[in-house]
Amino acid sequence: MKKILSLLIIITLFQTVSAQNILPQFIRRMYFEKDTSKKSSFVLLPVLSSAPETGIEVGGAGLLSFYTDTVHHNTRVSNIFGYATLTTKGQNRLSLSSSYWVPQNAFHYSAAISYINFPSDFYGIGNNTRLVNQDLVDEKRVKFNFNGEKLLGNDIYIGFVSGGFNYSEEDNNPMGIFNTSPAVENRNGGASVYIGPSFIYDSRNNNTYTTRGVIISAYYNMMQGILSNNNYLGGFFNIEYSQFFLLNKKLVLGLDIQEQSLTGGQSPFYLLPALGSDEMMRGYYNGRYRDRNLIAGQTELRFRLSERIGIVGFLGTGEVAHTNFTLAQLKPNYGGGLRYFFDVEKGLSIRLDYGVGQKPAGEARESGVYIGLGQAF
């Protein structure tokens, strides 16, 4: 709560300074001035983020937002986003991504290329791993993807997903659970390419700050191993449903449910669905719980205190499983956060969330602070 109050005070001070025209014009234009002209906008952001698996993450980011059509108001905002960061846990990331909506949303394309050097803790496979098994694993990954969807009508899109990746894993502790557990497959990592179909139903009124509508997205990656991993053949299925209700002009209720499954006869540990992120099951260390199947759901209440400032409260649950889900294994998740909208017209925001999870027997309650761009869903 002290962090949330501190951020609110900083934002208020900057708005006050901006109102007095003390800040340079380009700074005021990027962060504080309202633009209703639908012109393109570019913002440079010093990245300051946080998550249980990264600690404090710092770096720089650039976001170019634009409309491909300024005549038809239903055309969604497109963007190009790049960032480079370092964390207090010795990790670093580079990424360049783009989301492109053609006029009247007839086609949507997205592409990304990324590199991570990401040492992180591994606890084993399953829904009930223990903190005592914490084992640091060095992971490096290069990934690229290109996806496209065509609007068929009535808010339905049909398309494809494609891409490839190469994981490299190393654990210097020969007695750690990563090297000794028989459940861990493909310890050294591997490379694969993938392609598959995608389906989207999207009736949202806005893709950056939604107040009404539904989005259902599903895809299936058919994966083929390459290079030294050429004997791998598998798949990955993901489906997510989100719906938003405008309760009044300042209050929005959002619902979000997601299911993921790894298919095929092999279970490379680095492809297993993992519980916990800055978008779903906030408060859980990403990768603390991982297995072949994942299900999670959340609801979030969003209140706009003003055009620039918003607050949220969220509640959720989820679990991972090797085969079947059980109600008794569901884990709790709840918390709240603050939003600052640096581009009111496009609904672009910076968010700060505090998420709380379960308290495993003999361990501290799981929790995490998250700072990032955009809404959780």
Coordinates of C-alpha atoms in Angstrom, one line a residue:
M1 CA 0.0 0.0 0.0
K2 CA 2.9 2.4 0.7
K3 CA 4.2 1.8 -2.8
I4 CA 0.8 2.5 -4.3
L5 CA 0.5 5.8 -2.3
S6 CA 4.0 6.8 -3.3
L7 CA 3.3 6.3 -7.0
L8 CA 0.0 8.2 -6.7
I9 CA 1.9 11.1 -5.1
I10 CA 4.6 11.1 -7.8
I11 CA 2.0 11.1 -10.5
T12 CA 0.1 13.9 -8.9
L13 CA 3.2 16.0 -8.5
F14 CA 4.1 15.5 -12.2
Q15 CA 0.7 16.5 -13.3
T16 CA 0.9 19.7 -11.2
V17 CA 4.3 20.5 -12.7
S18 CA 3.0 19.8 -16.1
A19 CA 0.0 22.1 -15.6
Q20 CA 2.3 24.9 -14.8
N21 CA 4.2 24.3 -18.1
I22 CA 7.5 23.7 -16.3
L23 CA 8.2 20.4 -18.1
P24 CA 9.5 20.5 -21.7
Q25 CA 6.7 20.4 -24.3
F26 CA 7.6 17.0 -25.7
I27 CA 7.4 15.5 -22.2
R28 CA 4.0 17.1 -21.6
R29 CA 2.8 15.8 -25.0
M30 CA 3.9 12.2 -24.4
Y31 CA 2.6 11.8 -20.8
F32 CA 0.1 14.4 -19.8
E33 CA -1.7 16.2 -22.7
K34 CA -4.9 14.7 -24.1
D35 CA -5.0 14.1 -27.8
T36 CA -8.3 13.4 -29.5
S37 CA -7.0 13.8 -33.1
K38 CA -6.2 10.1 -33.6
K39 CA -2.7 11.1 -34.7
S40 CA 0.1 8.7 -34.1
S41 CA 1.9 9.0 -30.8
F42 CA 5.3 7.9 -29.5
V43 CA 6.2 7.5 -25.9
L44 CA 9.6 6.7 -24.3
L45 CA 9.3 5.0 -21.0
P46 CA 11.9 4.2 -18.4
V47 CA 10.9 0.7 -17.5
L48 CA 10.5 0.0 -13.8
S49 CA 8.7 -3.3 -13.3
S50 CA 8.5 -5.9 -10.6
A51 CA 7.5 -9.6 -10.3
P52 CA 8.3 -12.4 -7.9
E53 CA 10.5 -14.1 -10.5
T54 CA 12.5 -11.0 -11.5
G55 CA 12.7 -8.8 -8.5
I56 CA 13.1 -5.2 -9.7
E57 CA 13.4 -4.8 -13.5
V58 CA 14.8 -1.6 -15.0
G59 CA 15.4 -0.6 -18.6
G60 CA 13.9 1.4 -21.4
A61 CA 10.9 1.0 -23.8
G62 CA 9.5 2.8 -26.7
L63 CA 5.8 2.6 -27.8
L64 CA 4.5 3.9 -31.1
S65 CA 0.7 3.9 -31.3
F66 CA -1.2 4.7 -34.5
Y67 CA -4.4 4.2 -36.4
T68 CA -4.4 2.9 -40.0
D69 CA -7.7 4.6 -40.5
T70 CA -8.8 7.9 -38.9
V71 CA -12.1 8.0 -40.8
H72 CA -13.9 4.9 -39.3
H73 CA -14.0 5.2 -35.6
N74 CA -14.2 1.4 -35.1
T75 CA -10.7 0.8 -36.3
R76 CA -8.5 -0.4 -33.4
V77 CA -5.2 1.1 -32.4
S78 CA -2.1 -0.5 -33.8
N79 CA 1.4 -0.3 -32.2
I80 CA 5.1 -1.1 -32.3
F81 CA 6.7 -1.8 -29.0
G82 CA 10.3 -2.4 -28.1
Y83 CA 12.1 -2.8 -24.8
A84 CA 15.4 -3.8 -23.2
T85 CA 15.7 -4.5 -19.5
L86 CA 17.9 -5.9 -16.7
T87 CA 16.7 -7.3 -13.4
T88 CA 18.2 -7.5 -9.9
K89 CA 18.2 -11.3 -10.2
G90 CA 20.7 -11.2 -13.1
Q91 CA 18.3 -11.5 -16.0
N92 CA 18.0 -9.5 -19.2
R93 CA 15.5 -9.3 -22.0
L94 CA 15.2 -7.8 -25.4
S95 CA 12.0 -7.7 -27.4
L96 CA 10.4 -6.0 -30.5
S97 CA 6.8 -6.6 -31.2
S98 CA 4.0 -5.2 -33.4
S99 CA 0.2 -5.4 -33.6
Y100 CA -1.3 -4.1 -36.8
W101 CA -5.0 -3.5 -37.5
V102 CA -6.0 -2.7 -41.1
P103 CA -8.9 -0.2 -41.7
Q104 CA -12.2 -1.3 -40.1
N105 CA -10.3 -4.3 -38.6
A106 CA -10.6 -6.5 -41.7
F107 CA -7.3 -8.1 -41.0
H108 CA -5.1 -8.2 -37.9
Y109 CA -1.4 -9.1 -37.9
S110 CA 1.1 -9.5 -35.1
A111 CA 4.8 -10.3 -35.0
A112 CA 7.5 -10.4 -32.4
I113 CA 11.1 -11.4 -31.9
S114 CA 12.7 -11.7 -28.4
Y115 CA 15.7 -12.9 -26.5
I116 CA 15.9 -13.6 -22.8
N117 CA 18.8 -14.6 -20.5
F118 CA 16.7 -15.7 -17.6
P119 CA 18.1 -17.5 -14.6
S120 CA 15.1 -18.5 -12.5
D121 CA 14.1 -20.8 -9.7
F122 CA 12.8 -24.3 -10.5
Y123 CA 10.7 -26.2 -8.0
G124 CA 9.7 -29.4 -9.8
I125 CA 6.7 -30.5 -11.8
G126 CA 3.1 -30.4 -10.4
N127 CA 0.6 -28.4 -8.4
N128 CA 2.1 -29.0 -5.0
T129 CA 5.9 -28.2 -5.3
R130 CA 7.8 -27.3 -2.2
L131 CA 10.0 -24.2 -1.5
V132 CA 12.7 -26.4 0.0
N133 CA 13.3 -27.8 -3.5
Q134 CA 14.2 -24.4 -4.9
D135 CA 16.8 -24.9 -7.6
L136 CA 18.4 -22.1 -9.8
V137 CA 18.3 -22.9 -13.5
D138 CA 20.0 -20.8 -16.2
E139 CA 17.7 -20.4 -19.2
K140 CA 18.4 -18.6 -22.5
R141 CA 15.7 -18.4 -25.2
V142 CA 15.3 -16.9 -28.7
K143 CA 11.8 -16.8 -30.0
F144 CA 10.0 -15.3 -33.0
N145 CA 6.4 -15.5 -34.2
F146 CA 4.1 -14.2 -36.9
N147 CA 0.3 -14.4 -36.7
G148 CA -2.5 -13.3 -38.9
E149 CA -6.3 -13.2 -38.8
K150 CA -9.0 -12.3 -41.3
L151 CA -12.4 -10.9 -40.3
L152 CA -15.1 -13.2 -41.6
G153 CA -18.0 -11.1 -40.3
N154 CA -20.0 -10.8 -37.0
D155 CA -16.8 -10.2 -35.1
I156 CA -15.3 -13.6 -36.0
Y157 CA -11.7 -13.9 -37.1
I158 CA -10.0 -17.0 -38.6
G159 CA -6.3 -17.2 -39.0
F160 CA -3.0 -18.9 -38.2
V161 CA -0.1 -18.8 -35.7
S162 CA 3.5 -19.6 -36.7
G163 CA 7.0 -19.2 -35.3
G164 CA 9.9 -20.9 -33.7
F165 CA 12.1 -21.0 -30.6
N166 CA 15.3 -22.3 -29.2
Y167 CA 15.7 -22.9 -25.4
S168 CA 19.1 -23.6 -23.7
E169 CA 19.0 -24.8 -20.1
E170 CA 21.8 -25.3 -17.5
D171 CA 21.8 -26.2 -13.8
N172 CA 25.2 -26.3 -12.0
N173 CA 23.8 -28.2 -9.0
P174 CA 24.0 -31.9 -9.9
M175 CA 22.0 -32.8 -6.8
G176 CA 19.2 -30.3 -7.4
I177 CA 15.6 -31.3 -8.3
F178 CA 16.2 -30.2 -11.9
N179 CA 18.9 -32.8 -12.5
T180 CA 17.5 -35.5 -10.3
S181 CA 13.7 -35.5 -10.8
P182 CA 12.5 -38.2 -13.4
A183 CA 9.6 -35.9 -14.2
V184 CA 11.9 -33.3 -15.9
E185 CA 12.2 -34.0 -19.6
N186 CA 14.5 -32.3 -22.1
R187 CA 16.8 -30.8 -19.5
N188 CA 19.1 -29.3 -22.0
G189 CA 16.4 -27.4 -23.9
G190 CA 15.7 -27.7 -27.6
A191 CA 14.6 -25.9 -30.7
S192 CA 11.3 -26.2 -32.6
V193 CA 9.2 -24.5 -35.2
Y194 CA 5.4 -24.4 -35.1
I195 CA 2.3 -23.5 -37.1
G196 CA -1.4 -23.9 -36.5
P197 CA -4.9 -22.5 -36.8
S198 CA -6.4 -19.7 -34.7
F199 CA -9.9 -18.5 -33.9
I200 CA -11.0 -15.2 -32.4
Y201 CA -14.4 -13.8 -31.6
D202 CA -14.0 -10.1 -30.7
S203 CA -16.8 -7.7 -30.0
R204 CA -14.9 -5.4 -27.6
N205 CA -15.5 -1.7 -28.0
N206 CA -11.8 -1.0 -27.4
N207 CA -8.7 -3.3 -27.4
T208 CA -6.6 -1.3 -24.9
Y209 CA -9.2 -0.3 -22.3
T210 CA -12.3 -2.4 -22.8
T211 CA -15.6 -1.4 -21.1
R212 CA -18.0 -3.6 -23.1
G213 CA -17.8 -6.7 -25.1
V214 CA -16.4 -10.2 -25.4
I215 CA -13.2 -11.7 -26.7
I216 CA -12.7 -15.5 -27.2
S217 CA -9.3 -16.5 -28.6
A218 CA -8.0 -20.0 -29.3
Y219 CA -5.0 -21.4 -31.1
Y220 CA -3.2 -24.7 -31.6
N221 CA 0.5 -24.9 -32.2
M222 CA 1.7 -28.0 -34.1
M223 CA 5.4 -28.2 -33.1
Q224 CA 8.2 -30.0 -34.8
G225 CA 11.7 -30.2 -33.3
I226 CA 14.6 -29.1 -35.3
L227 CA 18.4 -29.2 -35.0
S228 CA 19.4 -31.6 -32.2
N229 CA 15.8 -31.7 -31.1
N230 CA 14.5 -33.0 -34.4
N231 CA 12.8 -36.1 -32.8
Y232 CA 10.3 -33.9 -30.9
L233 CA 6.7 -33.8 -32.1
G234 CA 4.0 -32.2 -30.0
G235 CA 1.4 -29.5 -29.7
F236 CA 0.2 -26.7 -27.5
F237 CA -3.5 -25.6 -27.1
N238 CA -4.7 -22.4 -25.6
I239 CA -8.2 -20.9 -25.2
E240 CA -9.2 -17.8 -23.3
Y241 CA -12.5 -16.1 -22.7
S242 CA -12.9 -12.5 -21.5
Q243 CA -16.1 -10.4 -21.1
F244 CA -16.5 -6.9 -19.9
F245 CA -19.6 -5.1 -18.4
L246 CA -20.0 -1.4 -18.1
L247 CA -21.7 -1.0 -14.7
N248 CA -21.7 2.8 -14.9
K249 CA -19.6 5.4 -16.7
K250 CA -16.7 4.9 -14.3
L251 CA -17.1 1.3 -13.2
V252 CA -16.2 -1.8 -15.3
L253 CA -16.4 -5.5 -14.4
G254 CA -14.1 -7.9 -16.3
L255 CA -14.2 -11.7 -16.3
D256 CA -11.3 -13.8 -17.7
I257 CA -10.9 -17.7 -18.0
Q258 CA -8.0 -19.5 -19.6
E259 CA -7.1 -23.1 -20.3
Q260 CA -3.8 -24.4 -21.7
S261 CA -2.7 -27.9 -22.5
L262 CA 0.5 -29.5 -23.8
T263 CA -0.3 -32.4 -26.2
G264 CA 1.8 -35.2 -27.6
G265 CA 3.7 -38.0 -25.9
Q266 CA 6.6 -35.9 -24.6
S267 CA 6.6 -33.2 -21.9
P268 CA 9.6 -30.8 -22.3
F269 CA 9.6 -29.0 -19.0
Y270 CA 10.2 -25.6 -20.7
L271 CA 6.9 -25.9 -22.6
L272 CA 4.7 -26.9 -19.7
P273 CA 2.0 -24.3 -18.8
A274 CA 3.1 -22.3 -15.8
L275 CA 0.9 -20.7 -13.2
G276 CA 1.5 -17.1 -12.2
S277 CA 2.2 -14.0 -14.3
D278 CA 1.5 -10.3 -14.3
E279 CA -1.7 -11.1 -16.2
M280 CA -3.2 -14.2 -14.5
M281 CA -2.8 -15.5 -11.0
R282 CA -0.9 -12.5 -9.8
G283 CA 1.0 -13.2 -6.6
Y284 CA 2.5 -16.6 -7.7
Y285 CA 6.1 -17.0 -8.9
N286 CA 5.9 -17.9 -12.6
G287 CA 7.0 -21.5 -12.9
R288 CA 6.6 -22.5 -9.3
Y289 CA 3.7 -24.7 -10.4
R290 CA 3.8 -26.2 -13.9
D291 CA 2.4 -29.3 -15.6
R292 CA 0.8 -30.5 -18.8
N293 CA -2.5 -28.7 -18.2
L294 CA -3.5 -25.3 -16.7
I295 CA -6.8 -23.7 -15.9
A296 CA -7.3 -20.3 -14.2
G297 CA -9.9 -17.6 -13.9
Q298 CA -10.2 -14.2 -12.5
T299 CA -12.6 -11.3 -12.1
E300 CA -11.5 -7.6 -11.9
L301 CA -13.4 -4.5 -10.9
R302 CA -12.0 -1.3 -12.5
F303 CA -13.0 2.2 -11.3
R304 CA -11.8 5.4 -13.0
L305 CA -11.2 8.1 -10.4
S306 CA -10.5 10.5 -13.2
E307 CA -9.4 10.4 -16.9
R308 CA -5.9 9.7 -15.7
I309 CA -6.2 7.7 -12.6
G310 CA -7.9 4.3 -12.0
I311 CA -8.0 1.7 -9.3
V312 CA -8.8 -2.1 -9.5
G313 CA -9.5 -5.0 -7.3
F314 CA -9.2 -8.6 -8.5
L315 CA -10.1 -12.1 -7.3
G316 CA -9.2 -15.4 -9.0
T317 CA -8.3 -19.1 -8.8
G318 CA -6.4 -21.7 -10.8
E319 CA -4.3 -24.9 -10.8
V320 CA -2.1 -27.1 -13.0
A321 CA -2.5 -30.8 -13.4
H322 CA -0.9 -33.7 -15.3
T323 CA -4.2 -35.1 -16.4
N324 CA -7.4 -34.1 -14.6
F325 CA -8.3 -30.9 -12.7
T326 CA -9.9 -31.2 -9.2
L327 CA -11.8 -28.5 -7.2
A328 CA -9.7 -29.4 -4.1
Q329 CA -6.5 -28.4 -5.8
L330 CA -7.6 -24.9 -6.8
K331 CA -5.3 -22.1 -5.5
P332 CA -6.7 -18.7 -4.4
N333 CA -5.6 -15.3 -5.8
Y334 CA -6.6 -11.8 -4.9
G335 CA -5.3 -8.2 -4.8
G336 CA -5.6 -4.7 -6.1
G337 CA -3.8 -2.0 -8.0
L338 CA -3.5 1.4 -9.5
R339 CA -3.6 2.7 -13.1
Y340 CA -2.2 5.8 -14.6
F341 CA -3.5 6.6 -18.2
F342 CA -0.7 8.4 -20.0
D343 CA -2.7 8.3 -23.3
V344 CA -6.4 8.9 -22.5
E345 CA -7.6 8.7 -26.1
K346 CA -6.0 5.4 -26.8
G347 CA -6.6 4.0 -23.3
L348 CA -2.9 3.3 -22.7
S349 CA -1.8 3.0 -19.1
I350 CA 0.9 2.1 -16.6
R351 CA -0.2 -0.3 -13.9
L352 CA 0.9 -1.2 -10.4
D353 CA -0.6 -4.4 -8.8
Y354 CA -0.2 -6.3 -5.6
G355 CA -1.3 -9.9 -5.8
V356 CA -1.7 -12.5 -3.0
G357 CA -1.9 -16.2 -3.2
Q358 CA -2.0 -19.3 -1.0
K359 CA 0.0 -20.0 2.1
P360 CA 1.6 -23.5 1.7
A361 CA 2.2 -25.4 4.9
G362 CA 5.4 -24.3 6.6
E363 CA 6.0 -21.5 4.1
A364 CA 5.2 -17.8 3.9
R365 CA 2.1 -16.7 2.0
E366 CA 2.9 -16.3 -1.7
S367 CA 2.6 -12.7 -3.0
G368 CA 4.1 -10.3 -5.6
V369 CA 4.2 -6.7 -6.8
Y370 CA 3.8 -6.1 -10.5
I371 CA 4.5 -2.9 -12.5
G372 CA 3.8 -2.9 -16.2
L373 CA 2.1 -1.5 -19.2
G374 CA -1.6 -2.0 -20.1
Q375 CA -4.4 -3.9 -18.5
A376 CA -3.9 -7.4 -17.1
F377 CA -6.5 -8.6 -19.6

